[in-house]
Coordinates of C-alpha atoms in Angstrom, one line a residue:
M1 CA -13.9 -11.3 13.5
I2 CA -10.3 -10.9 14.4
A3 CA -8.2 -13.6 16.2
A4 CA -4.7 -12.3 17.1
I5 CA -2.3 -14.9 18.3
K6 CA 0.1 -13.4 20.8
P7 CA 3.8 -14.3 21.2
A8 CA 4.3 -17.3 23.5
G9 CA 4.8 -16.7 27.2
S10 CA 5.8 -18.6 30.3
N11 CA 3.5 -17.3 33.1
T12 CA 0.1 -19.0 33.1
R13 CA -0.8 -17.6 36.5
G14 CA 0.1 -14.0 35.4
L15 CA -2.0 -14.2 32.3
L16 CA -5.0 -15.5 34.3
A17 CA -4.6 -12.6 36.7
Y18 CA -5.0 -10.2 33.8
L19 CA -8.0 -12.1 32.3
Y20 CA -9.8 -12.2 35.6
G21 CA -8.7 -8.8 36.8
P22 CA -10.4 -5.4 36.2
G23 CA -8.4 -4.7 33.0
R24 CA -6.3 -1.6 32.4
Q25 CA -9.3 0.6 32.4
D26 CA -11.9 -1.4 34.3
E27 CA -13.2 -2.8 31.0
H28 CA -13.3 -6.5 32.3
L29 CA -16.8 -7.2 33.4
D30 CA -17.9 -10.6 34.8
P31 CA -15.0 -12.7 33.6
H32 CA -15.9 -16.3 33.3
V33 CA -15.0 -19.5 31.4
V34 CA -17.3 -20.1 28.4
A35 CA -15.4 -23.2 27.0
G36 CA -12.5 -25.4 27.9
F37 CA -10.7 -28.7 27.3
A38 CA -12.6 -30.5 30.1
M39 CA -15.4 -28.5 31.7
L40 CA -16.2 -31.1 34.3
G41 CA -14.1 -30.6 37.4
M42 CA -12.3 -27.5 36.1
P43 CA -12.4 -24.7 38.6
D44 CA -13.7 -21.3 37.3
P45 CA -12.7 -18.4 39.6
G46 CA -15.4 -16.3 37.9
R47 CA -18.2 -18.6 39.0
D48 CA -16.9 -20.6 42.0
E49 CA -16.0 -18.4 45.0
N50 CA -13.8 -21.2 46.4
A51 CA -11.7 -21.5 43.2
T52 CA -8.4 -19.6 42.9
L53 CA -6.3 -18.5 40.0
T54 CA -3.4 -20.4 41.4
E55 CA -5.4 -23.6 41.4
L56 CA -6.6 -23.0 37.8
A57 CA -3.1 -22.2 36.6
R58 CA -1.8 -25.4 38.3
Y59 CA -4.6 -27.4 36.5
L60 CA -3.7 -26.0 33.1
D61 CA 0.1 -26.4 33.7
E62 CA 0.0 -30.0 34.8
P63 CA 1.2 -31.5 31.5
V64 CA 4.0 -28.9 31.4
R65 CA 5.1 -29.9 34.9
L66 CA 5.1 -33.5 34.1
R67 CA 7.2 -33.1 31.0
N68 CA 9.6 -30.8 32.7
S69 CA 10.1 -33.4 35.5
E70 CA 10.8 -36.2 33.0
F71 CA 13.0 -34.4 30.4
G72 CA 16.3 -32.5 30.9
Q73 CA 15.4 -29.4 28.9
K74 CA 12.5 -27.5 30.4
V75 CA 9.7 -26.0 28.4
T76 CA 9.6 -22.2 29.1
D77 CA 7.4 -20.8 26.2
H78 CA 4.3 -22.8 26.9
V79 CA 1.6 -20.2 27.2
W80 CA -0.5 -19.7 24.0
H81 CA -2.8 -16.6 24.1
C82 CA -5.4 -15.6 21.4
P83 CA -7.9 -12.8 21.9
V84 CA -10.9 -13.2 19.6
R85 CA -13.0 -10.0 18.9
A86 CA -16.2 -9.4 17.0
A87 CA -16.7 -6.3 14.9
P88 CA -18.5 -3.4 16.6
E89 CA -21.6 -3.8 14.3
D90 CA -21.9 -7.5 14.9
R91 CA -24.8 -8.9 16.8
Y92 CA -24.6 -10.0 20.4
L93 CA -23.2 -13.5 20.8
S94 CA -24.2 -15.8 23.7
D95 CA -21.8 -17.6 26.0
A96 CA -22.7 -20.9 24.2
E97 CA -21.9 -19.3 20.8
W98 CA -18.6 -17.9 22.0
G99 CA -17.8 -21.4 23.4
E100 CA -18.5 -22.9 20.0
I101 CA -16.3 -20.3 18.3
A102 CA -13.5 -20.9 20.8
Q103 CA -13.7 -24.7 20.1
R104 CA -13.4 -24.1 16.3
I105 CA -10.4 -21.8 16.8
V106 CA -8.4 -24.2 18.9
E107 CA -9.1 -27.0 16.5
A108 CA -7.9 -24.9 13.6
A109 CA -4.8 -23.7 15.4
G110 CA -3.8 -27.3 16.3
I111 CA -4.1 -26.7 20.0
A112 CA -7.0 -29.2 20.3
P113 CA -7.7 -31.1 17.0
A114 CA -11.2 -32.6 16.8
G115 CA -11.5 -36.0 18.5
D116 CA -8.0 -35.8 20.0
D117 CA -8.3 -36.8 23.7
L118 CA -4.6 -36.1 24.4
A119 CA -4.6 -32.5 23.1
C120 CA -3.5 -29.4 25.0
R121 CA -5.4 -28.0 27.9
W122 CA -7.1 -24.7 27.2
I123 CA -9.9 -22.3 28.4
A124 CA -11.8 -19.4 26.8
V125 CA -12.6 -16.5 29.2
R126 CA -15.2 -14.0 28.4
H127 CA -15.2 -10.6 30.1
A128 CA -17.0 -8.4 27.6
D129 CA -19.8 -8.7 25.1
D130 CA -17.6 -8.5 22.1
H131 CA -14.6 -10.7 22.7
I132 CA -13.1 -13.6 24.5
H133 CA -9.5 -14.7 25.3
I134 CA -8.3 -18.2 24.7
L135 CA -5.5 -19.4 26.9
A136 CA -3.7 -22.8 26.3
T137 CA -0.6 -24.5 27.6
T138 CA 1.3 -26.0 24.7
V139 CA 2.3 -29.4 26.0
R140 CA -0.1 -32.2 25.2
E141 CA -1.3 -34.9 27.7
D142 CA 1.1 -37.3 26.1
G143 CA 4.0 -34.9 26.6
R144 CA 4.5 -33.9 23.0
R145 CA 4.3 -30.3 21.7
P146 CA 1.4 -29.4 19.3
K147 CA 2.1 -28.6 15.6
L148 CA 1.4 -24.8 15.5
H149 CA 3.3 -23.9 12.3
N150 CA 1.1 -21.6 10.2
S151 CA -1.5 -21.6 12.9
G152 CA -2.2 -18.0 12.3
L153 CA -3.3 -18.7 8.7
R154 CA -5.5 -21.6 9.7
V155 CA -7.1 -19.5 12.5
G156 CA -7.7 -16.7 10.0
D157 CA -9.4 -19.1 7.6
A158 CA -11.6 -20.5 10.5
C159 CA -12.6 -16.9 11.4
R160 CA -13.8 -16.3 7.8
E161 CA -16.0 -19.4 8.0
I162 CA -17.3 -18.4 11.4
E163 CA -18.3 -15.0 10.1
K164 CA -20.4 -16.7 7.4
N165 CA -21.9 -19.3 9.7
Y166 CA -22.9 -16.8 12.4
G167 CA -24.0 -13.9 10.1
L168 CA -21.2 -11.6 11.2
R169 CA -19.3 -8.9 9.3
Q170 CA -17.1 -10.7 6.8
L171 CA -13.5 -9.5 6.7
K172 CA -10.9 -9.9 3.9
K173 CA -8.7 -13.0 4.0
G174 CA -5.1 -12.2 5.0
D175 CA -2.1 -13.1 2.8
R176 CA 0.8 -12.6 5.2
T177 CA 1.9 -9.4 3.6
G178 CA 0.4 -7.0 6.1
T179 CA 2.3 -5.0 8.7
R180 CA 2.5 -6.2 12.3
R181 CA -0.2 -4.5 14.4
P182 CA 1.2 -2.4 17.3
T183 CA 0.9 -4.2 20.6
Q184 CA -1.3 -2.9 23.3
A185 CA 1.9 -2.1 25.3
E186 CA 3.2 0.0 22.3
M187 CA -0.1 1.8 21.9
H188 CA -0.3 2.6 25.7
K189 CA 3.3 3.8 25.7
A190 CA 2.6 6.1 22.8
E191 CA -0.4 7.5 24.6
R192 CA 1.5 7.8 27.9
V193 CA 4.5 9.6 26.3
G194 CA 2.4 11.8 24.1
W195 CA 3.5 10.3 20.7
E196 CA 0.9 10.5 17.9
Q197 CA 2.0 7.1 16.5
P198 CA 3.3 3.9 18.1
S199 CA 7.0 3.3 17.4
P200 CA 6.6 0.8 14.6
E201 CA 4.4 3.1 12.6
W202 CA 6.7 6.1 13.2
L203 CA 9.7 4.0 12.0
Q204 CA 7.9 2.8 9.0
D205 CA 7.1 6.3 7.9
R206 CA 10.8 7.3 8.3
I207 CA 12.0 4.2 6.3
R208 CA 9.7 4.8 3.4
A209 CA 10.5 8.5 3.3
A210 CA 14.3 7.6 3.0
I211 CA 14.1 5.2 0.1
P212 CA 13.6 7.8 -2.8
H213 CA 16.7 9.8 -1.5
V214 CA 19.3 7.0 -1.6
T215 CA 20.8 4.7 -4.2
N216 CA 22.4 1.9 -2.1
A217 CA 22.1 0.3 1.3
E218 CA 25.0 2.2 2.9
E219 CA 23.4 5.5 1.9
F220 CA 20.1 4.2 3.3
I221 CA 21.6 3.5 6.7
A222 CA 23.3 6.9 6.7
Y223 CA 20.1 8.7 5.7
L224 CA 18.1 7.1 8.5
K225 CA 20.8 8.1 11.1
A226 CA 20.8 11.7 9.8
D227 CA 17.0 11.7 10.1
G228 CA 17.2 11.0 13.8
V229 CA 16.5 7.3 13.7
E230 CA 18.5 5.0 15.9
V231 CA 20.1 2.3 13.6
K232 CA 21.8 -1.0 14.5
A233 CA 23.5 -2.5 11.5
R234 CA 24.4 -6.2 11.3
R235 CA 27.6 -6.8 9.3
G236 CA 29.5 -9.8 8.2
P237 CA 33.2 -10.4 8.9
S238 CA 34.0 -8.6 5.6
G239 CA 32.1 -5.6 6.8
D240 CA 29.3 -6.2 4.3
L241 CA 25.9 -5.0 5.5
L242 CA 23.7 -8.1 6.2
G243 CA 20.7 -6.6 8.0
Y244 CA 19.5 -3.7 10.1
A245 CA 17.2 -2.8 12.9
V246 CA 15.8 0.6 13.8
G247 CA 14.7 2.3 17.0
R248 CA 12.8 5.5 17.9
P249 CA 14.8 7.9 20.1
G250 CA 13.4 7.7 23.7
D251 CA 11.8 4.3 23.1
V252 CA 13.6 2.3 25.8
N253 CA 12.8 -0.8 27.9
E254 CA 12.7 -1.1 31.7
K255 CA 16.5 -1.2 31.9
G256 CA 16.8 2.0 29.9
E257 CA 18.0 0.1 26.8
Q258 CA 17.0 1.3 23.3
I259 CA 14.3 -0.9 21.7
F260 CA 15.1 -1.9 18.1
H261 CA 12.8 -3.3 15.5
P262 CA 14.2 -5.3 12.4
G263 CA 13.1 -3.7 9.2
G264 CA 11.4 -6.8 7.9
R265 CA 9.2 -7.1 11.0
I266 CA 8.0 -3.5 10.6
A267 CA 6.8 -4.4 7.1
P268 CA 7.6 -7.4 4.9
D269 CA 8.9 -5.1 2.0
L270 CA 11.3 -3.2 4.3
S271 CA 13.8 -6.0 4.9
L272 CA 17.3 -5.2 3.8
P273 CA 17.4 -7.6 0.8
K274 CA 14.1 -6.2 -0.6
I275 CA 15.2 -2.6 -0.2
K276 CA 18.6 -3.4 -1.8
D277 CA 16.8 -4.9 -4.9
R278 CA 14.6 -1.8 -5.2
L279 CA 17.6 0.6 -4.8
E280 CA 19.7 -1.2 -7.3
S281 CA 16.9 -1.2 -9.9
G282 CA 16.5 2.6 -9.7
R283 CA 20.2 3.6 -9.5
P284 CA 20.7 6.6 -11.8
E285 CA 23.2 6.4 -14.6
E286 CA 24.2 10.0 -14.0
H287 CA 24.1 12.3 -11.0
P288 CA 20.5 13.6 -10.5
T289 CA 21.6 17.2 -10.7
A290 CA 22.9 16.7 -14.2
R291 CA 19.4 16.9 -15.6
R292 CA 18.4 20.2 -13.9
N293 CA 18.6 22.1 -17.1
H294 CA 16.6 19.6 -19.1
P295 CA 13.7 21.3 -20.7
S296 CA 11.3 18.9 -19.0
T297 CA 10.9 19.3 -15.3
P298 CA 11.0 16.2 -12.9
W299 CA 7.1 16.5 -12.7
H300 CA 6.9 16.1 -16.5
Q301 CA 9.4 13.2 -16.5
A302 CA 7.5 11.4 -13.8
T303 CA 4.2 11.8 -15.8
D304 CA 5.9 10.3 -18.8
A305 CA 7.3 7.5 -16.7
L306 CA 3.8 6.5 -15.6
D307 CA 3.0 5.6 -19.1
T308 CA 5.2 2.5 -18.6
L309 CA 2.2 1.0 -16.7
H310 CA 0.6 0.4 -20.1
T311 CA 3.1 -2.4 -20.8
G312 CA 4.2 -3.2 -17.3
L313 CA 1.0 -5.1 -16.3
A314 CA 1.2 -7.8 -18.9
D315 CA 3.6 -9.9 -16.6
D316 CA 2.7 -10.4 -12.9
S317 CA 6.3 -9.8 -11.6
H318 CA 6.6 -6.7 -13.7
A319 CA 3.2 -5.4 -12.5
Q320 CA 4.2 -6.0 -8.9
A321 CA 7.4 -4.0 -9.5
H322 CA 5.6 -1.1 -11.1
I323 CA 3.1 -0.9 -8.3
A324 CA 5.8 -1.0 -5.6
A325 CA 7.7 1.8 -7.5
L326 CA 4.5 3.7 -7.8
G327 CA 4.4 3.9 -4.0
E328 CA 7.9 5.4 -4.1
L329 CA 6.8 8.0 -6.6
L330 CA 3.8 8.9 -4.4
E331 CA 6.1 9.3 -1.4
A332 CA 8.6 11.5 -3.4
T333 CA 5.7 13.6 -4.7
A334 CA 4.3 14.1 -1.2
Q335 CA 7.6 15.3 0.1
Q336 CA 8.2 17.9 -2.6
A337 CA 4.6 19.1 -3.2
P338 CA 3.4 22.5 -2.0
D339 CA 2.0 22.7 1.5
H340 CA -1.7 22.9 0.5
L341 CA -1.4 19.5 -1.3
R342 CA 1.1 17.7 1.0
G343 CA -1.5 16.5 3.6
E344 CA -3.6 14.6 1.1
L345 CA -0.6 13.2 -0.8
Q346 CA 1.0 12.0 2.5
A347 CA -2.3 10.3 3.3
A348 CA -2.4 8.7 -0.1
S349 CA 1.2 7.5 0.2
K350 CA 0.6 6.1 3.6
V351 CA -2.5 4.0 2.7
F352 CA -1.0 2.9 -0.7
A353 CA 1.9 1.3 1.2
R354 CA -0.4 -1.7 1.8
A355 CA -1.0 -1.9 -2.0
Q356 CA 2.8 -2.0 -2.7
R357 CA 3.3 -5.6 -1.6
S358 CA 1.7 -8.9 -2.4
Q359 CA 2.8 -12.5 -2.5
I360 CA 4.0 -12.0 -6.1
R361 CA 7.7 -11.5 -6.3
A362 CA 8.6 -8.2 -8.1
E363 CA 11.1 -8.0 -11.0
D364 CA 12.3 -4.5 -9.8
R365 CA 14.4 -3.7 -12.8
A366 CA 11.2 -3.7 -14.9
A367 CA 10.2 -0.5 -13.1
H368 CA 13.5 1.4 -13.6
A369 CA 11.7 4.5 -15.1
L370 CA 9.4 4.9 -12.0
H371 CA 12.3 4.4 -9.5
S372 CA 14.4 7.0 -11.3
A373 CA 11.5 9.4 -11.5
A374 CA 11.0 9.3 -7.7
R375 CA 14.7 10.0 -7.2
D376 CA 14.7 12.8 -9.7
I377 CA 11.8 14.5 -7.9
V378 CA 13.4 14.5 -4.4
H379 CA 16.8 15.5 -5.8
T380 CA 16.0 18.1 -8.5
V381 CA 12.7 19.8 -7.8
T382 CA 13.5 23.3 -6.8
G383 CA 10.2 25.1 -6.9
P384 CA 6.5 24.7 -7.8
D385 CA 5.4 24.1 -11.3
S386 CA 1.6 24.1 -10.9
S387 CA 0.5 22.9 -14.4
A388 CA 3.1 20.2 -14.5
L389 CA 2.3 19.0 -11.0
A390 CA -1.4 19.0 -11.8
A391 CA -0.7 16.8 -14.8
L392 CA 1.3 14.4 -12.6
L393 CA -1.4 14.2 -10.0
A394 CA -4.0 13.4 -12.7
A395 CA -1.7 10.6 -14.0
L396 CA -1.2 9.3 -10.4
V397 CA -5.0 9.0 -10.0
W398 CA -5.1 6.9 -13.1
A399 CA -2.1 4.8 -12.0
A400 CA -3.7 4.1 -8.6
I401 CA -6.9 3.0 -10.3
V402 CA -4.9 0.7 -12.6
A403 CA -3.2 -0.7 -9.5
R404 CA -6.5 -1.3 -7.8
R405 CA -7.9 -3.1 -10.8
W406 CA -4.9 -5.3 -11.1
H407 CA -5.1 -6.3 -7.4
E408 CA -8.8 -7.0 -7.8
A409 CA -8.2 -9.2 -10.8
K410 CA -5.6 -11.2 -8.7
G411 CA -7.8 -11.5 -5.7
H412 CA -5.7 -9.2 -3.5
A413 CA -8.5 -7.9 -1.3
H414 CA -6.5 -5.8 1.2
Q415 CA -4.3 -4.3 -1.5
A416 CA -7.3 -3.4 -3.6
V417 CA -8.9 -1.6 -0.7
A418 CA -5.7 0.3 0.0
A419 CA -5.4 1.4 -3.6
R420 CA -9.0 2.6 -3.6
L421 CA -8.4 4.7 -0.5
A422 CA -5.3 6.2 -2.1
V423 CA -7.3 7.1 -5.2
Q424 CA -9.7 9.1 -3.0
H425 CA -6.9 11.2 -1.5
L426 CA -5.2 11.6 -4.8
Q427 CA -8.4 12.9 -6.4
T428 CA -8.8 15.5 -3.7
A429 CA -5.2 16.6 -4.2
A430 CA -5.5 16.6 -8.0
D431 CA -8.7 18.8 -7.8
R432 CA -6.8 21.3 -5.5
A433 CA -3.8 21.4 -7.8
L434 CA -5.9 22.2 -10.9
A435 CA -8.1 24.8 -9.2
P436 CA -5.8 27.8 -9.9
T437 CA -5.6 26.8 -13.6
L438 CA -9.4 26.5 -13.9
A439 CA -9.8 29.9 -12.3
E440 CA -7.4 31.5 -14.7
L441 CA -9.1 29.8 -17.7
A442 CA -12.5 30.8 -16.5
A443 CA -11.5 34.4 -16.5
R444 CA -10.9 34.4 -20.2
P445 CA -13.4 32.1 -21.9
S446 CA -13.2 31.5 -25.7
R447 CA -15.9 32.8 -28.0
D448 CA -19.1 30.9 -28.6
Q449 CA -18.3 30.3 -32.3
S450 CA -14.9 28.9 -31.3
H451 CA -16.7 26.7 -28.7
R452 CA -18.9 25.2 -31.5
V453 CA -15.9 24.5 -33.7
L454 CA -13.9 23.0 -30.9
A455 CA -17.0 20.9 -29.8
N456 CA -17.0 19.4 -33.3
D457 CA -13.3 18.6 -32.9
V458 CA -14.1 16.8 -29.7
R459 CA -16.9 14.7 -31.4
A460 CA -14.6 13.8 -34.3
A461 CA -11.5 13.0 -32.2
V462 CA -13.1 11.4 -29.1
P463 CA -16.4 10.1 -30.2
D464 CA -16.7 7.5 -27.4
H465 CA -16.3 10.2 -24.7
A466 CA -17.5 13.3 -26.4
E467 CA -20.8 13.8 -24.6
R468 CA -19.3 13.3 -21.2
I469 CA -16.5 15.8 -22.0
L470 CA -19.0 18.4 -23.3
A471 CA -21.2 17.9 -20.3
D472 CA -18.3 18.4 -17.9
P473 CA -18.4 21.8 -16.0
A474 CA -14.7 22.1 -17.0
W475 CA -15.5 22.0 -20.7
P476 CA -15.3 25.8 -21.2
A477 CA -11.8 25.7 -19.6
L478 CA -10.8 22.9 -21.9
A479 CA -12.1 24.9 -24.9
T480 CA -9.9 27.8 -23.8
V481 CA -6.9 25.5 -23.6
L482 CA -7.5 24.1 -27.1
A483 CA -7.9 27.7 -28.4
D484 CA -4.6 28.7 -26.8
A485 CA -2.9 25.6 -28.4
E486 CA -4.4 26.4 -31.7
A487 CA -3.0 29.9 -31.5
R488 CA 0.5 28.3 -31.0
S489 CA -0.1 26.4 -34.3
H490 CA -1.2 23.1 -32.7
Q491 CA -4.2 21.3 -34.2
P492 CA -6.9 20.8 -31.5
H493 CA -8.2 17.6 -33.2
Q494 CA -4.7 16.1 -33.1
L495 CA -4.0 17.2 -29.5
L496 CA -7.3 15.6 -28.4
K497 CA -6.4 12.3 -30.0
E498 CA -3.0 12.3 -28.5
A499 CA -4.3 13.1 -25.0
V500 CA -6.8 10.3 -25.1
A501 CA -4.2 7.9 -26.5
Q502 CA -1.9 8.5 -23.5
R503 CA -4.1 6.7 -21.0
E504 CA -7.7 5.4 -20.9
L505 CA -10.3 8.0 -20.1
A506 CA -13.2 5.7 -19.0
T507 CA -12.3 5.9 -15.3
A508 CA -12.1 9.7 -15.2
R509 CA -14.7 11.3 -13.0
Q510 CA -14.4 14.6 -14.9
P511 CA -12.9 13.9 -18.4
A512 CA -12.6 17.5 -19.4
R513 CA -10.3 18.2 -16.4
V514 CA -8.2 15.2 -17.2
L515 CA -7.8 16.3 -20.8
I516 CA -6.8 19.8 -19.6
T517 CA -3.8 18.4 -17.7
R518 CA -2.8 16.0 -20.5
I519 CA -3.0 18.7 -23.2
Q520 CA -1.0 21.2 -21.1
H521 CA 1.5 18.4 -20.5
T522 CA 1.9 17.4 -24.2
G523 CA 1.2 20.9 -25.6
R524 CA 4.3 22.4 -23.8
N525 CA 6.4 21.2 -26.7
P526 CA 6.6 23.5 -29.8
A527 CA 4.1 22.8 -32.5
P528 CA 5.6 21.0 -35.5
N529 CA 6.5 23.3 -38.4
R530 CA 4.1 21.9 -41.0
R531 CA 5.5 24.0 -43.9
A532 CA 9.0 22.8 -43.2
E533 CA 7.7 19.2 -43.0
A534 CA 5.9 19.6 -46.3
A535 CA 9.0 21.1 -47.9
R536 CA 11.1 18.2 -46.5
R537 CA 8.7 15.7 -48.0
R538 CA 8.7 17.4 -51.4
S539 CA 12.5 17.4 -51.3
T540 CA 12.5 13.7 -50.6
L541 CA 10.2 13.0 -53.5
L542 CA 12.3 15.1 -55.9
S543 CA 15.6 13.4 -54.9
G544 CA 13.9 10.0 -55.1
S545 CA 12.7 10.7 -58.7
E546 CA 16.1 11.8 -59.9
S547 CA 18.0 8.8 -58.4
S548 CA 15.4 6.2 -59.4
P549 CA 14.3 6.6 -63.0
S550 CA 12.3 3.4 -62.9
P551 CA 9.4 3.0 -60.5
V552 CA 10.2 1.0 -57.3
G553 CA 8.6 -2.5 -57.4
G554 CA 7.1 -1.8 -60.8
I555 CA 4.6 0.7 -59.4
S556 CA 4.4 4.0 -61.2
A557 CA 4.3 7.3 -59.4
G558 CA 0.8 8.5 -58.7
P559 CA -0.7 11.8 -59.9
A560 CA -0.1 13.5 -56.6
V561 CA 3.6 12.6 -56.7
R562 CA 4.0 13.8 -60.2
R563 CA 2.3 17.1 -59.4
A564 CA 4.6 17.6 -56.4
A565 CA 7.6 17.1 -58.7
R566 CA 6.7 19.7 -61.2
P567 CA 8.6 23.0 -61.0
G568 CA 6.6 25.8 -59.5
R569 CA 4.0 23.6 -57.8

């Protein structure tokens, strides 16, 4: 059940005309009062043919009129409006049940506390099976204004209890970190003009897309303007940027004036102070293009940066920072990914935005590596690197699962759901990214004898996951990857242990596929020269025996050391 308190208005008669009218699409059927502050003697235009909307409005506004006649400053924002809607799958609720629900909501809001005979006047109008509208005038019978601070939270808590008591679908409790829902007027305008999204959603996408590209607030404002967003900056006397509001080109009011939305009202984490904190934490120490010739691509560097999640979750403020930065990395990856992956990655980034914020304050500098990785991707990626991108997407799946688990542990219901949805999109993208590699590997399978040897390596190196790996349809491809690595002087047993140690494997749907991406990621480095390493160790032992005639700490050299020191050995 959703109760959405609307901004205060000043026209009681106008709102009644809407509630008792046909609706915008003739959806208002049989409007009538199901509850109110004083049912006896209150006219109901839906049931009394002699009652009028003007008479009902005057009845509700009487305390407002009396206060305005006695005090110098008139009350103009006195209309409180709260639609209450049941879920589509909920059972039918009778008029009496809707009346009880309305009574509980006005009590929770502070409009009409239980047992208060001098509370505000209100009515609940039902004009459809699945919802009612509560209208109240916010001047009490004693002339005072009701205490409505945090009424939205109290009404939300009341709705959760109502859902339990009436056997309705139970929604997640809000935490005041969600984005503002588009108003009906904004949705109707988008439909009328032919926009796919209401303006606030369109603007949110543009703001989030800009963040990985910039390093400070001034660049942020300039980037938005270059991207076609109308920007109104608020500056202090010194010229310092204090705030910003954005508008969609063509989104104007009745006077033809551009409509602007403050960033913090579009989403809580898009206010200027919070964006500044994130940008400063990810500011590169060198120009991004300075690393273009680095042997690791930005995809590789981002995959390595994700390993910071291992240590970043120990502290709540650090965990929140890493999860927020993970959203930036998702956005950057979606922007630079090939066309066949971009749709799923954009969808993952969009839904994960809800998981980026919670009531826990982020220590943004703790996630410097992820912030920098996002900026490197948007600035330095010049072409596709399929195996490196596949490794990054597999790591992003794991990271989103980690984020979901953290939110679940903290009781962040909405964020956990958002992370779960992002995982689904990321898994689809990761499967698509790895498909060409699997096809190439399937075309040149390793020999059966090699399979058996490599299977023993898996059982020895990864005993806890060996059977799942060997049962995975991608196991033959993994065996080919291990055989290729062995041909380059790598040890399959060691590669497997290193791949499993990177990140946990228990959450992987197809562990062999995950290991393919990890081994290709780590196996890109040259294999260590083991003969040179052995020679270096022998040299160290020989020099140590010459400079230290007496054993260190009174312990004599063992037989192996003595053998290594003999000439010709």
